[in-house]
PDB file of C-alpha atoms in Angstrom:
ATOM      1  CA  ARG A   1       9.946  14.259   8.444  1.00 69.00           C
ATOM      2  CA  LYS A   2       8.085  11.498   6.611  1.00 80.00           C
ATOM      3  CA  GLU A   3       8.228   8.239   8.172  1.00 88.00           C
ATOM      4  CA  VAL A   4       9.278   6.590   4.942  1.00 93.00           C
ATOM      5  CA  GLU A   5      11.189   8.665   2.383  1.00 94.00           C
ATOM      6  CA  GLN A   6      12.057   7.764  -1.118  1.00 94.00           C
ATOM      7  CA  ASP A   7      13.453   9.607  -4.147  1.00 91.00           C
ATOM      8  CA  PRO A   8      10.297   9.929  -6.294  1.00 90.00           C
ATOM      9  CA  GLY A   9      12.431   9.722  -9.673  1.00 89.00           C
ATOM     10  CA  PRO A  10      11.625   9.034 -12.353  1.00 94.00           C
ATOM     11  CA  PHE A  11      14.534   6.929 -13.042  1.00 95.00           C
ATOM     12  CA  ASN A  12      14.876   6.589 -16.798  1.00 97.00           C
ATOM     13  CA  VAL A  13      17.208   3.732 -17.848  1.00 97.00           C
ATOM     14  CA  PRO A  14      17.798   1.603 -20.873  1.00 97.00           C
ATOM     15  CA  GLU A  15      17.028  -1.958 -21.134  1.00 98.00           C
ATOM     16  CA  GLY A  16      19.917  -4.027 -19.446  1.00 97.00           C
ATOM     17  CA  ALA A  17      20.828  -1.389 -17.139  1.00 97.00           C
ATOM     18  CA  THR A  18      21.273  -1.839 -13.376  1.00 98.00           C
ATOM     19  CA  VAL A  19      19.338   0.618 -11.254  1.00 97.00           C
ATOM     20  CA  ALA A  20      19.162   1.080  -7.425  1.00 96.00           C
ATOM     21  CA  PHE A  21      16.632   2.586  -5.232  1.00 95.00           C
ATOM     22  CA  ASN A  22      17.038   3.839  -1.716  1.00 94.00           C
ATOM     23  CA  CYS A  23      14.653   4.366   1.129  1.00 95.00           C
ATOM     24  CA  THR A  24      14.947   5.689   4.567  1.00 96.00           C
ATOM     25  CA  TYR A  25      12.672   5.251   7.615  1.00 95.00           C
ATOM     26  CA  SER A  26      12.378   7.198  10.767  1.00 92.00           C
ATOM     27  CA  ASN A  27      10.881   4.744  13.259  1.00 86.00           C
ATOM     28  CA  SER A  28      13.878   2.800  14.925  1.00 83.00           C
ATOM     29  CA  ALA A  29      11.265   0.367  16.240  1.00 83.00           C
ATOM     30  CA  SER A  30      10.351  -0.855  12.637  1.00 84.00           C
ATOM     31  CA  GLN A  31      10.531  -4.549  12.464  1.00 83.00           C
ATOM     32  CA  SER A  32       9.763  -5.638   8.984  1.00 90.00           C
ATOM     33  CA  PHE A  33      10.500  -4.387   5.600  1.00 93.00           C
ATOM     34  CA  PHE A  34       9.142  -4.756   1.983  1.00 94.00           C
ATOM     35  CA  TRP A  35       9.275  -3.478  -1.518  1.00 97.00           C
ATOM     36  CA  TYR A  36       5.904  -3.430  -3.308  1.00 96.00           C
ATOM     37  CA  ARG A  37       5.524  -2.661  -6.998  1.00 97.00           C
ATOM     38  CA  GLN A  38       2.647  -0.652  -8.468  1.00 96.00           C
ATOM     39  CA  ASP A  39       1.947  -0.402 -12.073  1.00 95.00           C
ATOM     40  CA  CYS A  40       0.205   2.454 -13.557  1.00 92.00           C
ATOM     41  CA  ARG A  41      -3.590   2.564 -12.579  1.00 90.00           C
ATOM     42  CA  LYS A  42      -3.300  -0.830 -10.651  1.00 94.00           C
ATOM     43  CA  GLU A  43      -2.953  -2.082  -7.140  1.00 95.00           C
ATOM     44  CA  PRO A  44       0.292  -2.415  -5.248  1.00 96.00           C
ATOM     45  CA  LYS A  45       1.728  -5.920  -5.108  1.00 95.00           C
ATOM     46  CA  LEU A  46       4.359  -7.486  -3.055  1.00 94.00           C
ATOM     47  CA  LEU A  47       7.742  -7.573  -4.803  1.00 96.00           C
ATOM     48  CA  MET A  48       9.823  -8.997  -2.041  1.00 95.00           C
ATOM     49  CA  SER A  49      10.368  -8.864   1.590  1.00 92.00           C
ATOM     50  CA  VAL A  50      13.640  -7.418   2.984  1.00 93.00           C
ATOM     51  CA  TYR A  51      15.603  -9.467   5.503  1.00 89.00           C
ATOM     52  CA  SER A  52      18.447  -8.334   7.708  1.00 88.00           C
ATOM     53  CA  SER A  53      21.081 -10.348   5.948  1.00 88.00           C
ATOM     54  CA  GLY A  54      19.958  -8.968   2.491  1.00 89.00           C
ATOM     55  CA  ASN A  55      18.186 -11.198   0.044  1.00 94.00           C
ATOM     56  CA  GLU A  56      17.946 -11.847  -3.658  1.00 95.00           C
ATOM     57  CA  ASP A  57      15.215 -12.977  -5.937  1.00 94.00           C
ATOM     58  CA  GLY A  58      16.361 -13.375  -9.447  1.00 96.00           C
ATOM     59  CA  ARG A  59      17.382  -9.834 -10.757  1.00 97.00           C
ATOM     60  CA  PHE A  60      16.200  -8.197  -7.652  1.00 98.00           C
ATOM     61  CA  THR A  61      18.462  -7.580  -4.500  1.00 97.00           C
ATOM     62  CA  ALA A  62      17.207  -6.074  -1.430  1.00 97.00           C
ATOM     63  CA  GLN A  63      19.456  -4.797   1.293  1.00 96.00           C
ATOM     64  CA  LEU A  64      18.697  -3.477   4.832  1.00 95.00           C
ATOM     65  CA  ASN A  65      20.873  -1.386   7.235  1.00 93.00           C
ATOM     66  CA  ARG A  66      19.186  -1.053  10.512  1.00 92.00           C
ATOM     67  CA  ALA A  67      21.862   1.226  12.010  1.00 91.00           C
ATOM     68  CA  SER A  68      21.338   3.768   9.193  1.00 92.00           C
ATOM     69  CA  GLN A  69      17.517   3.046   8.881  1.00 93.00           C
ATOM     70  CA  TYR A  70      18.111   2.534   5.227  1.00 94.00           C
ATOM     71  CA  ILE A  71      16.724   0.000   2.667  1.00 96.00           C
ATOM     72  CA  SER A  72      17.874  -0.554  -0.939  1.00 96.00           C
ATOM     73  CA  LEU A  73      16.487  -2.255  -3.995  1.00 97.00           C
ATOM     74  CA  LEU A  74      18.756  -3.258  -6.770  1.00 97.00           C
ATOM     75  CA  ILE A  75      17.419  -4.251 -10.179  1.00 98.00           C
ATOM     76  CA  ARG A  76      19.969  -5.754 -12.590  1.00 98.00           C
ATOM     77  CA  ASP A  77      19.379  -6.382 -16.389  1.00 98.00           C
ATOM     78  CA  SER A  78      16.362  -4.062 -16.415  1.00 98.00           C
ATOM     79  CA  LYS A  79      13.533  -5.147 -18.569  1.00 98.00           C
ATOM     80  CA  LEU A  80      10.883  -3.022 -20.295  1.00 97.00           C
ATOM     81  CA  SER A  81       8.350  -4.892 -17.835  1.00 97.00           C
ATOM     82  CA  ASP A  82      10.118  -3.526 -14.854  1.00 98.00           C
ATOM     83  CA  SER A  83       8.709   0.028 -15.588  1.00 97.00           C
ATOM     84  CA  ALA A  84       6.509   0.655 -12.545  1.00 97.00           C
ATOM     85  CA  THR A  85       6.572   2.562  -9.371  1.00 96.00           C
ATOM     86  CA  TYR A  86       8.422   0.850  -6.481  1.00 97.00           C
ATOM     87  CA  LEU A  87       7.088   1.309  -2.785  1.00 96.00           C
ATOM     88  CA  CYS A  88       9.240   1.109   0.054  1.00 96.00           C
ATOM     89  CA  VAL A  89       7.149  -0.308   2.997  1.00 94.00           C
ATOM     90  CA  VAL A  90       7.893  -0.355   6.675  1.00 93.00           C
ATOM     91  CA  LYS A  91       6.128  -2.343   9.318  1.00 89.00           C
ATOM     92  CA  TYR A  92       6.110  -1.673  13.156  1.00 83.00           C
ATOM     93  CA  PHE A  93       4.172  -2.930  15.999  1.00 79.00           C
ATOM     94  CA  SER A  94       2.503  -0.266  18.178  1.00 74.00           C
ATOM     95  CA  GLY A  95      -0.475  -0.271  20.486  1.00 72.00           C
ATOM     96  CA  GLY A  96      -1.010  -3.879  20.051  1.00 72.00           C
ATOM     97  CA  TYR A  97      -1.293  -4.063  16.297  1.00 76.00           C
ATOM     98  CA  ASN A  98       0.849  -3.988  13.214  1.00 77.00           C
ATOM     99  CA  LYS A  99       1.099  -0.946  11.033  1.00 82.00           C
ATOM    100  CA  LEU A 100       2.389  -0.610   7.469  1.00 86.00           C
ATOM    101  CA  ILE A 101       3.792   2.695   6.341  1.00 89.00           C
ATOM    102  CA  PHE A 102       4.207   3.268   2.674  1.00 92.00           C
ATOM    103  CA  GLY A 103       6.690   5.475   0.932  1.00 93.00           C
ATOM    104  CA  ALA A 104       5.501   7.717  -1.914  1.00 91.00           C
ATOM    105  CA  GLY A 105       7.296   5.557  -4.360  1.00 94.00           C
ATOM    106  CA  THR A 106       9.993   5.587  -6.880  1.00 95.00           C
ATOM    107  CA  ARG A 107       9.046   5.560 -10.583  1.00 96.00           C
ATOM    108  CA  LEU A 108      11.268   3.545 -12.932  1.00 97.00           C
ATOM    109  CA  ALA A 109      10.905   3.858 -16.595  1.00 97.00           C
ATOM    110  CA  VAL A 110      12.843   1.349 -18.672  1.00 97.00           C
ATOM    111  CA  HIS A 111      13.264   2.167 -22.433  1.00 96.00           C
ATOM    112  CA  PRO A 112      14.483   0.219 -25.373  1.00 95.00           C
TER     113      PRO A 112
ATOM    114  CA  ASP B   1     -11.044 -16.107  -8.561  1.00 63.00           C
ATOM    115  CA  THR B   2     -10.191 -12.689  -7.428  1.00 70.00           C
ATOM    116  CA  ALA B   3      -8.572 -12.579  -4.026  1.00 93.00           C
ATOM    117  CA  VAL B   4      -9.647  -9.143  -3.103  1.00 97.00           C
ATOM    118  CA  SER B   5     -12.415  -7.479  -4.883  1.00 96.00           C
ATOM    119  CA  GLN B   6     -13.973  -3.928  -4.590  1.00 97.00           C
ATOM    120  CA  THR B   7     -17.049  -2.506  -6.018  1.00 96.00           C
ATOM    121  CA  PRO B   8     -17.426  -0.143  -7.757  1.00 97.00           C
ATOM    122  CA  LYS B   9     -14.299   0.469  -9.761  1.00 96.00           C
ATOM    123  CA  TYR B  10     -15.376   3.868 -10.707  1.00 97.00           C
ATOM    124  CA  LEU B  11     -17.478   6.318  -8.757  1.00 97.00           C
ATOM    125  CA  VAL B  12     -18.389   9.762 -10.072  1.00 97.00           C
ATOM    126  CA  THR B  13     -20.702  11.867  -7.832  1.00 97.00           C
ATOM    127  CA  GLN B  14     -21.640  15.364  -6.823  1.00 97.00           C
ATOM    128  CA  MET B  15     -20.336  17.056  -3.641  1.00 97.00           C
ATOM    129  CA  GLY B  16     -22.513  16.550  -0.756  1.00 97.00           C
ATOM    130  CA  ASN B  17     -23.776  12.963  -1.617  1.00 97.00           C
ATOM    131  CA  ASP B  18     -23.343   9.857   0.350  1.00 97.00           C
ATOM    132  CA  LYS B  19     -21.694   6.799  -1.214  1.00 97.00           C
ATOM    133  CA  SER B  20     -20.420   3.431  -0.124  1.00 97.00           C
ATOM    134  CA  ILE B  21     -17.530   1.185  -1.397  1.00 97.00           C
ATOM    135  CA  LYS B  22     -17.695  -2.546  -0.833  1.00 97.00           C
ATOM    136  CA  CYS B  23     -14.769  -4.862  -0.344  1.00 97.00           C
ATOM    137  CA  GLU B  24     -14.584  -8.730  -0.130  1.00 97.00           C
ATOM    138  CA  GLN B  25     -11.676 -11.057   0.279  1.00 97.00           C
ATOM    139  CA  ASN B  26     -11.609 -14.787  -0.246  1.00 96.00           C
ATOM    140  CA  LEU B  27      -8.368 -15.446   1.235  1.00 94.00           C
ATOM    141  CA  GLY B  28      -9.512 -16.396   4.752  1.00 93.00           C
ATOM    142  CA  HIS B  29      -7.381 -13.498   6.123  1.00 93.00           C
ATOM    143  CA  ASP B  30      -8.184 -12.000   9.561  1.00 90.00           C
ATOM    144  CA  THR B  31      -7.290  -8.404   8.947  1.00 91.00           C
ATOM    145  CA  MET B  32      -8.564  -5.889   6.388  1.00 93.00           C
ATOM    146  CA  TYR B  33      -7.674  -2.380   5.465  1.00 93.00           C
ATOM    147  CA  TRP B  34      -8.757   0.729   3.714  1.00 95.00           C
ATOM    148  CA  TYR B  35      -6.035   3.002   2.083  1.00 95.00           C
ATOM    149  CA  LYS B  36      -6.431   6.201   0.311  1.00 95.00           C
ATOM    150  CA  GLN B  37      -4.102   7.094  -2.624  1.00 94.00           C
ATOM    151  CA  ASP B  38      -4.221  10.829  -3.550  1.00 89.00           C
ATOM    152  CA  SER B  39      -3.118  12.573  -6.606  1.00 82.00           C
ATOM    153  CA  LYS B  40       0.523  12.491  -5.482  1.00 79.00           C
ATOM    154  CA  LYS B  41       0.310   8.841  -5.324  1.00 78.00           C
ATOM    155  CA  PHE B  42       0.898   8.672  -1.621  1.00 83.00           C
ATOM    156  CA  LEU B  43      -0.845   5.529  -0.037  1.00 89.00           C
ATOM    157  CA  LYS B  44      -2.100   6.115   3.376  1.00 90.00           C
ATOM    158  CA  ILE B  45      -3.765   3.889   5.945  1.00 90.00           C
ATOM    159  CA  MET B  46      -7.204   4.995   6.912  1.00 92.00           C
ATOM    160  CA  PHE B  47      -8.749   1.886   8.902  1.00 90.00           C
ATOM    161  CA  SER B  48      -7.752  -1.668   9.695  1.00 90.00           C
ATOM    162  CA  TYR B  49     -10.118  -4.332  11.100  1.00 89.00           C
ATOM    163  CA  ASN B  50      -8.878  -7.420  12.791  1.00 86.00           C
ATOM    164  CA  ASN B  51     -11.671 -10.136  13.177  1.00 82.00           C
ATOM    165  CA  LYS B  52     -14.328  -7.501  12.665  1.00 80.00           C
ATOM    166  CA  GLU B  53     -12.768  -5.295  15.310  1.00 82.00           C
ATOM    167  CA  LEU B  54     -11.509  -1.816  14.518  1.00 84.00           C
ATOM    168  CA  ILE B  55      -7.827  -1.667  15.311  1.00 80.00           C
ATOM    169  CA  ILE B  56      -6.415   1.250  13.326  1.00 80.00           C
ATOM    170  CA  ASN B  57      -8.230   4.447  12.814  1.00 77.00           C
ATOM    171  CA  GLU B  58      -5.998   7.040  11.442  1.00 80.00           C
ATOM    172  CA  THR B  59      -6.900  10.794  11.481  1.00 77.00           C
ATOM    173  CA  VAL B  60      -9.739  10.564   9.119  1.00 87.00           C
ATOM    174  CA  PRO B  61     -12.929  12.872   9.036  1.00 90.00           C
ATOM    175  CA  ASN B  62     -15.708  11.213  10.776  1.00 91.00           C
ATOM    176  CA  ARG B  63     -17.537  11.449   7.437  1.00 95.00           C
ATOM    177  CA  PHE B  64     -15.828   8.184   6.621  1.00 95.00           C
ATOM    178  CA  SER B  65     -17.383   5.304   8.451  1.00 93.00           C
ATOM    179  CA  PRO B  66     -15.936   1.618   7.889  1.00 93.00           C
ATOM    180  CA  LYS B  67     -18.177  -1.289   8.647  1.00 93.00           C
ATOM    181  CA  SER B  68     -17.121  -5.011   8.784  1.00 92.00           C
ATOM    182  CA  PRO B  69     -20.223  -7.446   8.917  1.00 91.00           C
ATOM    183  CA  ASP B  70     -17.823 -10.391   8.876  1.00 91.00           C
ATOM    184  CA  LYS B  71     -14.142 -11.244   8.493  1.00 90.00           C
ATOM    185  CA  ALA B  72     -14.390 -11.314   4.806  1.00 94.00           C
ATOM    186  CA  HIS B  73     -15.918  -7.982   4.236  1.00 95.00           C
ATOM    187  CA  LEU B  74     -15.040  -4.467   4.956  1.00 95.00           C
ATOM    188  CA  ASN B  75     -17.201  -1.582   3.490  1.00 96.00           C
ATOM    189  CA  LEU B  76     -16.414   2.129   3.558  1.00 96.00           C
ATOM    190  CA  HIS B  77     -19.295   4.586   3.786  1.00 97.00           C
ATOM    191  CA  ILE B  78     -18.658   8.229   3.020  1.00 96.00           C
ATOM    192  CA  ASN B  79     -21.050  11.006   4.007  1.00 96.00           C
ATOM    193  CA  SER B  80     -21.317  14.559   2.551  1.00 97.00           C
ATOM    194  CA  LEU B  81     -18.557  14.124   0.005  1.00 97.00           C
ATOM    195  CA  GLU B  82     -16.041  16.779  -0.562  1.00 96.00           C
ATOM    196  CA  LEU B  83     -14.004  17.718  -3.614  1.00 96.00           C
ATOM    197  CA  GLY B  84     -10.889  16.620  -1.587  1.00 94.00           C
ATOM    198  CA  ASP B  85     -12.156  13.015  -1.234  1.00 95.00           C
ATOM    199  CA  SER B  86     -11.408  12.398  -4.799  1.00 96.00           C
ATOM    200  CA  ALA B  87      -8.780   9.900  -4.806  1.00 96.00           C
ATOM    201  CA  VAL B  88      -8.186   6.128  -5.347  1.00 97.00           C
ATOM    202  CA  TYR B  89      -9.352   3.914  -2.431  1.00 97.00           C
ATOM    203  CA  PHE B  90      -7.779   0.446  -1.952  1.00 97.00           C
ATOM    204  CA  CYS B  91      -9.061  -2.259   0.146  1.00 97.00           C
ATOM    205  CA  ALA B  92      -6.390  -4.822   1.328  1.00 96.00           C
ATOM    206  CA  SER B  93      -6.175  -7.899   3.418  1.00 94.00           C
ATOM    207  CA  SER B  94      -3.494  -9.972   5.285  1.00 91.00           C
ATOM    208  CA  GLN B  95      -3.064 -12.729   7.885  1.00 89.00           C
ATOM    209  CA  ASP B  96      -1.582 -11.007  10.785  1.00 78.00           C
ATOM    210  CA  ARG B  97       1.712 -12.775  11.949  1.00 73.00           C
ATOM    211  CA  GLY B  98       2.452 -10.541  14.854  1.00 71.00           C
ATOM    212  CA  PRO B  99       5.414  -8.280  15.445  1.00 69.00           C
ATOM    213  CA  GLY B 100       8.168  -9.012  12.995  1.00 67.00           C
ATOM    214  CA  GLY B 101       6.072 -11.024  10.858  1.00 71.00           C
ATOM    215  CA  GLN B 102       6.539 -10.977   7.059  1.00 73.00           C
ATOM    216  CA  GLU B 103       2.931 -11.209   6.017  1.00 78.00           C
ATOM    217  CA  THR B 104       1.986  -9.897   2.599  1.00 86.00           C
ATOM    218  CA  GLN B 105      -0.910  -7.428   2.145  1.00 90.00           C
ATOM    219  CA  TYR B 106      -3.081  -8.207  -0.708  1.00 94.00           C
ATOM    220  CA  PHE B 107      -4.787  -5.205  -2.382  1.00 96.00           C
ATOM    221  CA  GLY B 108      -7.945  -4.953  -4.299  1.00 97.00           C
ATOM    222  CA  PRO B 109      -7.979  -3.215  -7.789  1.00 96.00           C
ATOM    223  CA  GLY B 110      -9.087   0.192  -6.220  1.00 97.00           C
ATOM    224  CA  THR B 111     -12.067   2.391  -6.451  1.00 98.00           C
ATOM    225  CA  ARG B 112     -11.434   5.711  -8.263  1.00 97.00           C
ATOM    226  CA  LEU B 113     -13.574   8.217  -6.747  1.00 97.00           C
ATOM    227  CA  LEU B 114     -14.176  11.608  -8.409  1.00 97.00           C
ATOM    228  CA  VAL B 115     -16.200  14.263  -6.567  1.00 97.00           C
ATOM    229  CA  LEU B 116     -17.548  17.055  -8.694  1.00 96.00           C
TER     230      LEU B 116
END
């Protein structure tokens, strides 16, 4: 089983749609959670951290369910510019250092 | 100013050659990383250095050797290149905030390596 699993997609949605991505992780000792965004042929960039109580940043809402080891990202009012791959990232502390594990990503394509 | 830079951006070479990729960060971070992203887009950690000390060394062939001359630089040398080494290699840096910290990793633009 992969440490971080995501539906690879692609999710094809029209502009203005609401879309949700899910992610599960296997290491119950995971301590921090993030969503990164990666555009085609570009480097990953932090979209948002995910906090236990859930958090929102504009049109983006992230949720964490530690009991189910599940993270979600909701995008409202999708824009063409949201088209990208969204990477679920989990951090845990082991052997004296932090380690980030990246999911393989979920592709989103927003069309007019 | 570019926060994390890598050179070269593209590298096309023959099997069996030795090549190096350089990485520099001007963010004052104490931790740097090398990741490999293969054709399936899976981003996997290879190495991590904290204050010039190797702290993560994943299961990577010993043909790959990182070197950190100082906190701002982390280079990757690859010996006897193989076809399977073709991938995009990303350098990244962060300021370690300990367990539970919410530090951001900043990635370089990537080096696209093609081994023929």
